Amino acid sequence: MDVLLSIPILITALILQTTIVSRITLIGGTADIILIILAAWGVNSHVKSGWAWAVLAGAMVTFVSAMPLFVPFIAYMVLMFIARQFQKRIWQSPILATLFIVFISTLIQHGLSILVLQISGANMTIMESFEFVTLPSLILNLLLTFPIYTIMNSLARQVYRVEDDL
């Protein structure tokens, strides 16, 4: 059921990512709302289909991106692996786990992208890439983590009909 739910959510996020969010830049960096959605979904203890979401997101981002096939797949699979590990071990504070996962995943994704671009002959140095693209993207991702986490947590509660533990 929730795998079917991933299709419209990720398609909508991809459309928002390519049309609106990519226009909101900080220096040279942009936010990656799909990465944040995957982190927020994967850290939820009731979610069982995180891996399917990561595969679908990797395929969709690969389709619209100029990056080689393996970059989004590796980044999103590593993200989901970290999220599932946190979900198993640090379940008391999922918002902090989500922030950490977004932080680490952004660095991994940008590191892979920079490596691929350097191999293909990009004119930007690694330090310039980190300073002008990765750090601003990291700031934007962390700023968007709270609202996206709230939305995804609410959605997970609706899908899995989880009651609040008060």
mmCIF file with all atom_site columns, C-alpha atoms in Angstrom:
data_model
loop_
_atom_site.group_PDB
_atom_site.id
_atom_site.type_symbol
_atom_site.label_atom_id
_atom_site.label_alt_id
_atom_site.label_comp_id
_atom_site.label_asym_id
_atom_site.label_entity_id
_atom_site.label_seq_id
_atom_site.pdbx_PDB_ins_code
_atom_site.Cartn_x
_atom_site.Cartn_y
_atom_site.Cartn_z
_atom_site.occupancy
_atom_site.B_iso_or_equiv
_atom_site.pdbx_formal_charge
_atom_site.auth_seq_id
_atom_site.auth_comp_id
_atom_site.auth_asym_id
_atom_site.auth_atom_id
_atom_site.pdbx_PDB_model_num
ATOM 1   C CA . MET A 1 1   ? 0.000  0.000  0.000   1.00 0.00 ? 1   MET A CA 1
ATOM 2   C CA . ASP A 1 2   ? 2.630  2.511  1.010   1.00 0.00 ? 2   ASP A CA 1
ATOM 3   C CA . VAL A 1 3   ? 4.780  1.600  -1.997  1.00 0.00 ? 3   VAL A CA 1
ATOM 4   C CA . LEU A 1 4   ? 1.888  2.741  -4.199  1.00 0.00 ? 4   LEU A CA 1
ATOM 5   C CA . LEU A 1 5   ? 1.712  5.902  -2.120  1.00 0.00 ? 5   LEU A CA 1
ATOM 6   C CA . SER A 1 6   ? 5.361  6.590  -2.885  1.00 0.00 ? 6   SER A CA 1
ATOM 7   C CA . ILE A 1 7   ? 4.681  7.089  -6.593  1.00 0.00 ? 7   ILE A CA 1
ATOM 8   C CA . PRO A 1 8   ? 2.539  10.252 -6.385  1.00 0.00 ? 8   PRO A CA 1
ATOM 9   C CA . ILE A 1 9   ? 4.538  11.634 -3.450  1.00 0.00 ? 9   ILE A CA 1
ATOM 10  C CA . LEU A 1 10  ? 7.906  11.203 -5.135  1.00 0.00 ? 10  LEU A CA 1
ATOM 11  C CA . ILE A 1 11  ? 6.610  12.409 -8.513  1.00 0.00 ? 11  ILE A CA 1
ATOM 12  C CA . THR A 1 12  ? 5.184  15.526 -6.862  1.00 0.00 ? 12  THR A CA 1
ATOM 13  C CA . ALA A 1 13  ? 8.441  16.062 -4.965  1.00 0.00 ? 13  ALA A CA 1
ATOM 14  C CA . LEU A 1 14  ? 10.450 15.620 -8.164  1.00 0.00 ? 14  LEU A CA 1
ATOM 15  C CA . ILE A 1 15  ? 8.281  18.147 -9.988  1.00 0.00 ? 15  ILE A CA 1
ATOM 16  C CA . LEU A 1 16  ? 8.639  20.606 -7.085  1.00 0.00 ? 16  LEU A CA 1
ATOM 17  C CA . GLN A 1 17  ? 12.370 19.907 -6.990  1.00 0.00 ? 17  GLN A CA 1
ATOM 18  C CA . THR A 1 18  ? 12.941 20.591 -10.672 1.00 0.00 ? 18  THR A CA 1
ATOM 19  C CA . THR A 1 19  ? 10.597 23.557 -11.041 1.00 0.00 ? 19  THR A CA 1
ATOM 20  C CA . ILE A 1 20  ? 10.505 25.539 -7.793  1.00 0.00 ? 20  ILE A CA 1
ATOM 21  C CA . VAL A 1 21  ? 13.100 24.330 -5.293  1.00 0.00 ? 21  VAL A CA 1
ATOM 22  C CA . SER A 1 22  ? 15.933 24.354 -7.835  1.00 0.00 ? 22  SER A CA 1
ATOM 23  C CA . ARG A 1 23  ? 15.265 28.078 -8.404  1.00 0.00 ? 23  ARG A CA 1
ATOM 24  C CA . ILE A 1 24  ? 15.752 28.841 -4.700  1.00 0.00 ? 24  ILE A CA 1
ATOM 25  C CA . THR A 1 25  ? 19.511 28.935 -4.389  1.00 0.00 ? 25  THR A CA 1
ATOM 26  C CA . LEU A 1 26  ? 21.947 29.890 -1.697  1.00 0.00 ? 26  LEU A CA 1
ATOM 27  C CA . ILE A 1 27  ? 25.193 30.847 -3.439  1.00 0.00 ? 27  ILE A CA 1
ATOM 28  C CA . GLY A 1 28  ? 25.363 27.807 -5.784  1.00 0.00 ? 28  GLY A CA 1
ATOM 29  C CA . GLY A 1 29  ? 23.524 25.238 -3.693  1.00 0.00 ? 29  GLY A CA 1
ATOM 30  C CA . THR A 1 30  ? 19.944 24.046 -3.789  1.00 0.00 ? 30  THR A CA 1
ATOM 31  C CA . ALA A 1 31  ? 17.881 21.900 -1.458  1.00 0.00 ? 31  ALA A CA 1
ATOM 32  C CA . ASP A 1 32  ? 17.125 18.269 -2.234  1.00 0.00 ? 32  ASP A CA 1
ATOM 33  C CA . ILE A 1 33  ? 13.600 17.632 -0.989  1.00 0.00 ? 33  ILE A CA 1
ATOM 34  C CA . ILE A 1 34  ? 13.608 14.043 -2.222  1.00 0.00 ? 34  ILE A CA 1
ATOM 35  C CA . LEU A 1 35  ? 16.605 13.294 -0.008  1.00 0.00 ? 35  LEU A CA 1
ATOM 36  C CA . ILE A 1 36  ? 14.822 14.880 2.959   1.00 0.00 ? 36  ILE A CA 1
ATOM 37  C CA . ILE A 1 37  ? 11.599 12.975 2.237   1.00 0.00 ? 37  ILE A CA 1
ATOM 38  C CA . LEU A 1 38  ? 13.501 9.688  2.119   1.00 0.00 ? 38  LEU A CA 1
ATOM 39  C CA . ALA A 1 39  ? 15.287 10.464 5.385   1.00 0.00 ? 39  ALA A CA 1
ATOM 40  C CA . ALA A 1 40  ? 12.051 11.402 7.146   1.00 0.00 ? 40  ALA A CA 1
ATOM 41  C CA . TRP A 1 41  ? 10.219 8.361  5.785   1.00 0.00 ? 41  TRP A CA 1
ATOM 42  C CA . GLY A 1 42  ? 13.031 5.905  6.454   1.00 0.00 ? 42  GLY A CA 1
ATOM 43  C CA . VAL A 1 43  ? 13.516 6.878  10.086  1.00 0.00 ? 43  VAL A CA 1
ATOM 44  C CA . ASN A 1 44  ? 9.851  6.221  10.949  1.00 0.00 ? 44  ASN A CA 1
ATOM 45  C CA . SER A 1 45  ? 9.599  3.012  12.973  1.00 0.00 ? 45  SER A CA 1
ATOM 46  C CA . HIS A 1 46  ? 6.383  1.828  11.307  1.00 0.00 ? 46  HIS A CA 1
ATOM 47  C CA . VAL A 1 47  ? 7.611  2.145  7.729   1.00 0.00 ? 47  VAL A CA 1
ATOM 48  C CA . LYS A 1 48  ? 8.499  -1.127 6.043   1.00 0.00 ? 48  LYS A CA 1
ATOM 49  C CA . SER A 1 49  ? 8.925  0.037  2.442   1.00 0.00 ? 49  SER A CA 1
ATOM 50  C CA . GLY A 1 50  ? 11.825 2.471  2.799   1.00 0.00 ? 50  GLY A CA 1
ATOM 51  C CA . TRP A 1 51  ? 14.032 0.534  0.411   1.00 0.00 ? 51  TRP A CA 1
ATOM 52  C CA . ALA A 1 52  ? 11.376 0.609  -2.323  1.00 0.00 ? 52  ALA A CA 1
ATOM 53  C CA . TRP A 1 53  ? 11.046 4.374  -1.863  1.00 0.00 ? 53  TRP A CA 1
ATOM 54  C CA . ALA A 1 54  ? 14.843 4.746  -2.215  1.00 0.00 ? 54  ALA A CA 1
ATOM 55  C CA . VAL A 1 55  ? 14.971 2.668  -5.412  1.00 0.00 ? 55  VAL A CA 1
ATOM 56  C CA . LEU A 1 56  ? 12.061 4.560  -6.954  1.00 0.00 ? 56  LEU A CA 1
ATOM 57  C CA . ALA A 1 57  ? 13.541 7.930  -5.966  1.00 0.00 ? 57  ALA A CA 1
ATOM 58  C CA . GLY A 1 58  ? 16.928 6.920  -7.399  1.00 0.00 ? 58  GLY A CA 1
ATOM 59  C CA . ALA A 1 59  ? 15.324 5.903  -10.689 1.00 0.00 ? 59  ALA A CA 1
ATOM 60  C CA . MET A 1 60  ? 13.279 9.093  -10.922 1.00 0.00 ? 60  MET A CA 1
ATOM 61  C CA . VAL A 1 61  ? 16.172 11.416 -10.103 1.00 0.00 ? 61  VAL A CA 1
ATOM 62  C CA . THR A 1 62  ? 18.410 9.549  -12.551 1.00 0.00 ? 62  THR A CA 1
ATOM 63  C CA . PHE A 1 63  ? 15.789 10.065 -15.248 1.00 0.00 ? 63  PHE A CA 1
ATOM 64  C CA . VAL A 1 64  ? 15.794 13.875 -14.898 1.00 0.00 ? 64  VAL A CA 1
ATOM 65  C CA . SER A 1 65  ? 19.425 14.356 -13.830 1.00 0.00 ? 65  SER A CA 1
ATOM 66  C CA . ALA A 1 66  ? 22.578 14.604 -15.877 1.00 0.00 ? 66  ALA A CA 1
ATOM 67  C CA . MET A 1 67  ? 24.501 12.596 -13.283 1.00 0.00 ? 67  MET A CA 1
ATOM 68  C CA . PRO A 1 68  ? 25.436 8.992  -14.061 1.00 0.00 ? 68  PRO A CA 1
ATOM 69  C CA . LEU A 1 69  ? 22.998 6.285  -13.003 1.00 0.00 ? 69  LEU A CA 1
ATOM 70  C CA . PHE A 1 70  ? 24.871 5.102  -9.940  1.00 0.00 ? 70  PHE A CA 1
ATOM 71  C CA . VAL A 1 71  ? 25.166 8.461  -8.133  1.00 0.00 ? 71  VAL A CA 1
ATOM 72  C CA . PRO A 1 72  ? 21.504 8.929  -7.061  1.00 0.00 ? 72  PRO A CA 1
ATOM 73  C CA . PHE A 1 73  ? 21.080 5.192  -6.421  1.00 0.00 ? 73  PHE A CA 1
ATOM 74  C CA . ILE A 1 74  ? 24.159 4.948  -4.213  1.00 0.00 ? 74  ILE A CA 1
ATOM 75  C CA . ALA A 1 75  ? 23.308 8.155  -2.349  1.00 0.00 ? 75  ALA A CA 1
ATOM 76  C CA . TYR A 1 76  ? 19.690 7.168  -1.680  1.00 0.00 ? 76  TYR A CA 1
ATOM 77  C CA . MET A 1 77  ? 20.530 3.578  -0.768  1.00 0.00 ? 77  MET A CA 1
ATOM 78  C CA . VAL A 1 78  ? 23.200 4.717  1.696   1.00 0.00 ? 78  VAL A CA 1
ATOM 79  C CA . LEU A 1 79  ? 20.677 7.207  3.085   1.00 0.00 ? 79  LEU A CA 1
ATOM 80  C CA . MET A 1 80  ? 18.104 4.460  3.588   1.00 0.00 ? 80  MET A CA 1
ATOM 81  C CA . PHE A 1 81  ? 20.679 2.141  5.151   1.00 0.00 ? 81  PHE A CA 1
ATOM 82  C CA . ILE A 1 82  ? 21.625 4.847  7.668   1.00 0.00 ? 82  ILE A CA 1
ATOM 83  C CA . ALA A 1 83  ? 17.952 5.669  8.299   1.00 0.00 ? 83  ALA A CA 1
ATOM 84  C CA . ARG A 1 84  ? 17.074 2.037  8.979   1.00 0.00 ? 84  ARG A CA 1
ATOM 85  C CA . GLN A 1 85  ? 20.036 1.681  11.337  1.00 0.00 ? 85  GLN A CA 1
ATOM 86  C CA . PHE A 1 86  ? 18.949 4.772  13.236  1.00 0.00 ? 86  PHE A CA 1
ATOM 87  C CA . GLN A 1 87  ? 15.345 3.589  13.263  1.00 0.00 ? 87  GLN A CA 1
ATOM 88  C CA . LYS A 1 88  ? 16.446 0.368  14.943  1.00 0.00 ? 88  LYS A CA 1
ATOM 89  C CA . ARG A 1 89  ? 18.763 1.955  17.494  1.00 0.00 ? 89  ARG A CA 1
ATOM 90  C CA . ILE A 1 90  ? 17.877 5.598  18.185  1.00 0.00 ? 90  ILE A CA 1
ATOM 91  C CA . TRP A 1 91  ? 14.116 5.541  17.963  1.00 0.00 ? 91  TRP A CA 1
ATOM 92  C CA . GLN A 1 92  ? 13.588 7.914  20.916  1.00 0.00 ? 92  GLN A CA 1
ATOM 93  C CA . SER A 1 93  ? 14.565 10.995 18.892  1.00 0.00 ? 93  SER A CA 1
ATOM 94  C CA . PRO A 1 94  ? 13.594 10.548 15.240  1.00 0.00 ? 94  PRO A CA 1
ATOM 95  C CA . ILE A 1 95  ? 13.842 14.263 14.381  1.00 0.00 ? 95  ILE A CA 1
ATOM 96  C CA . LEU A 1 96  ? 17.484 14.367 15.513  1.00 0.00 ? 96  LEU A CA 1
ATOM 97  C CA . ALA A 1 97  ? 18.156 11.172 13.608  1.00 0.00 ? 97  ALA A CA 1
ATOM 98  C CA . THR A 1 98  ? 16.556 12.729 10.524  1.00 0.00 ? 98  THR A CA 1
ATOM 99  C CA . LEU A 1 99  ? 18.746 15.834 10.847  1.00 0.00 ? 99  LEU A CA 1
ATOM 100 C CA . PHE A 1 100 ? 21.857 13.676 11.154  1.00 0.00 ? 100 PHE A CA 1
ATOM 101 C CA . ILE A 1 101 ? 20.825 11.506 8.205   1.00 0.00 ? 101 ILE A CA 1
ATOM 102 C CA . VAL A 1 102 ? 20.148 14.559 6.031   1.00 0.00 ? 102 VAL A CA 1
ATOM 103 C CA . PHE A 1 103 ? 23.528 15.991 7.032   1.00 0.00 ? 103 PHE A CA 1
ATOM 104 C CA . ILE A 1 104 ? 25.491 12.813 6.262   1.00 0.00 ? 104 ILE A CA 1
ATOM 105 C CA . SER A 1 105 ? 23.501 11.963 3.118   1.00 0.00 ? 105 SER A CA 1
ATOM 106 C CA . THR A 1 106 ? 23.957 15.429 1.669   1.00 0.00 ? 106 THR A CA 1
ATOM 107 C CA . LEU A 1 107 ? 27.711 15.144 2.165   1.00 0.00 ? 107 LEU A CA 1
ATOM 108 C CA . ILE A 1 108 ? 27.767 11.660 0.600   1.00 0.00 ? 108 ILE A CA 1
ATOM 109 C CA . GLN A 1 109 ? 25.611 12.676 -2.361  1.00 0.00 ? 109 GLN A CA 1
ATOM 110 C CA . HIS A 1 110 ? 27.635 15.802 -3.052  1.00 0.00 ? 110 HIS A CA 1
ATOM 111 C CA . GLY A 1 111 ? 30.906 13.954 -2.513  1.00 0.00 ? 111 GLY A CA 1
ATOM 112 C CA . LEU A 1 112 ? 29.919 11.377 -5.141  1.00 0.00 ? 112 LEU A CA 1
ATOM 113 C CA . SER A 1 113 ? 28.751 14.107 -7.508  1.00 0.00 ? 113 SER A CA 1
ATOM 114 C CA . ILE A 1 114 ? 31.951 16.110 -7.084  1.00 0.00 ? 114 ILE A CA 1
ATOM 115 C CA . LEU A 1 115 ? 34.050 12.985 -7.637  1.00 0.00 ? 115 LEU A CA 1
ATOM 116 C CA . VAL A 1 116 ? 32.175 12.115 -10.838 1.00 0.00 ? 116 VAL A CA 1
ATOM 117 C CA . LEU A 1 117 ? 32.385 15.695 -12.109 1.00 0.00 ? 117 LEU A CA 1
ATOM 118 C CA . GLN A 1 118 ? 36.124 15.874 -11.343 1.00 0.00 ? 118 GLN A CA 1
ATOM 119 C CA . ILE A 1 119 ? 36.710 12.627 -13.228 1.00 0.00 ? 119 ILE A CA 1
ATOM 120 C CA . SER A 1 120 ? 34.731 13.959 -16.191 1.00 0.00 ? 120 SER A CA 1
ATOM 121 C CA . GLY A 1 121 ? 36.818 17.162 -16.242 1.00 0.00 ? 121 GLY A CA 1
ATOM 122 C CA . ALA A 1 122 ? 34.813 19.848 -14.457 1.00 0.00 ? 122 ALA A CA 1
ATOM 123 C CA . ASN A 1 123 ? 36.509 23.232 -14.126 1.00 0.00 ? 123 ASN A CA 1
ATOM 124 C CA . MET A 1 124 ? 35.617 23.689 -10.449 1.00 0.00 ? 124 MET A CA 1
ATOM 125 C CA . THR A 1 125 ? 38.057 22.526 -7.792  1.00 0.00 ? 125 THR A CA 1
ATOM 126 C CA . ILE A 1 126 ? 36.944 20.202 -5.022  1.00 0.00 ? 126 ILE A CA 1
ATOM 127 C CA . MET A 1 127 ? 37.278 22.965 -2.435  1.00 0.00 ? 127 MET A CA 1
ATOM 128 C CA . GLU A 1 128 ? 35.228 25.420 -4.539  1.00 0.00 ? 128 GLU A CA 1
ATOM 129 C CA . SER A 1 129 ? 32.565 22.762 -5.053  1.00 0.00 ? 129 SER A CA 1
ATOM 130 C CA . PHE A 1 130 ? 32.403 22.087 -1.350  1.00 0.00 ? 130 PHE A CA 1
ATOM 131 C CA . GLU A 1 131 ? 32.382 25.763 -0.403  1.00 0.00 ? 131 GLU A CA 1
ATOM 132 C CA . PHE A 1 132 ? 29.969 27.113 -3.024  1.00 0.00 ? 132 PHE A CA 1
ATOM 133 C CA . VAL A 1 133 ? 27.646 24.159 -3.608  1.00 0.00 ? 133 VAL A CA 1
ATOM 134 C CA . THR A 1 134 ? 27.791 21.553 -0.853  1.00 0.00 ? 134 THR A CA 1
ATOM 135 C CA . LEU A 1 135 ? 27.729 23.802 2.220   1.00 0.00 ? 135 LEU A CA 1
ATOM 136 C CA . PRO A 1 136 ? 24.871 26.019 0.947   1.00 0.00 ? 136 PRO A CA 1
ATOM 137 C CA . SER A 1 137 ? 22.921 22.903 -0.086  1.00 0.00 ? 137 SER A CA 1
ATOM 138 C CA . LEU A 1 138 ? 23.517 21.438 3.351   1.00 0.00 ? 138 LEU A CA 1
ATOM 139 C CA . ILE A 1 139 ? 22.141 24.566 5.020   1.00 0.00 ? 139 ILE A CA 1
ATOM 140 C CA . LEU A 1 140 ? 19.032 24.566 2.813   1.00 0.00 ? 140 LEU A CA 1
ATOM 141 C CA . ASN A 1 141 ? 18.460 20.845 3.382   1.00 0.00 ? 141 ASN A CA 1
ATOM 142 C CA . LEU A 1 142 ? 18.718 21.240 7.142   1.00 0.00 ? 142 LEU A CA 1
ATOM 143 C CA . LEU A 1 143 ? 16.320 24.202 7.097   1.00 0.00 ? 143 LEU A CA 1
ATOM 144 C CA . LEU A 1 144 ? 13.731 22.207 5.164   1.00 0.00 ? 144 LEU A CA 1
ATOM 145 C CA . THR A 1 145 ? 14.102 19.090 7.296   1.00 0.00 ? 145 THR A CA 1
ATOM 146 C CA . PHE A 1 146 ? 11.711 20.232 10.047  1.00 0.00 ? 146 PHE A CA 1
ATOM 147 C CA . PRO A 1 147 ? 8.669  20.985 7.853   1.00 0.00 ? 147 PRO A CA 1
ATOM 148 C CA . ILE A 1 148 ? 9.197  17.956 5.609   1.00 0.00 ? 148 ILE A CA 1
ATOM 149 C CA . TYR A 1 149 ? 9.717  15.679 8.623   1.00 0.00 ? 149 TYR A CA 1
ATOM 150 C CA . THR A 1 150 ? 6.458  16.933 10.117  1.00 0.00 ? 150 THR A CA 1
ATOM 151 C CA . ILE A 1 151 ? 4.548  16.268 6.898   1.00 0.00 ? 151 ILE A CA 1
ATOM 152 C CA . MET A 1 152 ? 6.055  12.812 6.378   1.00 0.00 ? 152 MET A CA 1
ATOM 153 C CA . ASN A 1 153 ? 5.540  11.821 10.019  1.00 0.00 ? 153 ASN A CA 1
ATOM 154 C CA . SER A 1 154 ? 1.891  12.864 9.789   1.00 0.00 ? 154 SER A CA 1
ATOM 155 C CA . LEU A 1 155 ? 1.518  10.910 6.558   1.00 0.00 ? 155 LEU A CA 1
ATOM 156 C CA . ALA A 1 156 ? 3.077  7.806  8.120   1.00 0.00 ? 156 ALA A CA 1
ATOM 157 C CA . ARG A 1 157 ? 0.655  8.056  11.026  1.00 0.00 ? 157 ARG A CA 1
ATOM 158 C CA . GLN A 1 158 ? -2.257 8.187  8.588   1.00 0.00 ? 158 GLN A CA 1
ATOM 159 C CA . VAL A 1 159 ? -0.979 5.308  6.473   1.00 0.00 ? 159 VAL A CA 1
ATOM 160 C CA . TYR A 1 160 ? -0.192 3.079  9.427   1.00 0.00 ? 160 TYR A CA 1
ATOM 161 C CA . ARG A 1 161 ? -2.941 4.453  11.672  1.00 0.00 ? 161 ARG A CA 1
ATOM 162 C CA . VAL A 1 162 ? -0.554 5.049  14.523  1.00 0.00 ? 162 VAL A CA 1
ATOM 163 C CA . GLU A 1 163 ? -1.953 6.641  17.645  1.00 0.00 ? 163 GLU A CA 1
ATOM 164 C CA . ASP A 1 164 ? 0.036  9.165  19.617  1.00 0.00 ? 164 ASP A CA 1
ATOM 165 C CA . ASP A 1 165 ? 1.696  7.803  22.725  1.00 0.00 ? 165 ASP A CA 1
ATOM 166 C CA . LEU A 1 166 ? 0.872  10.354 25.408  1.00 0.00 ? 166 LEU A CA 1
#
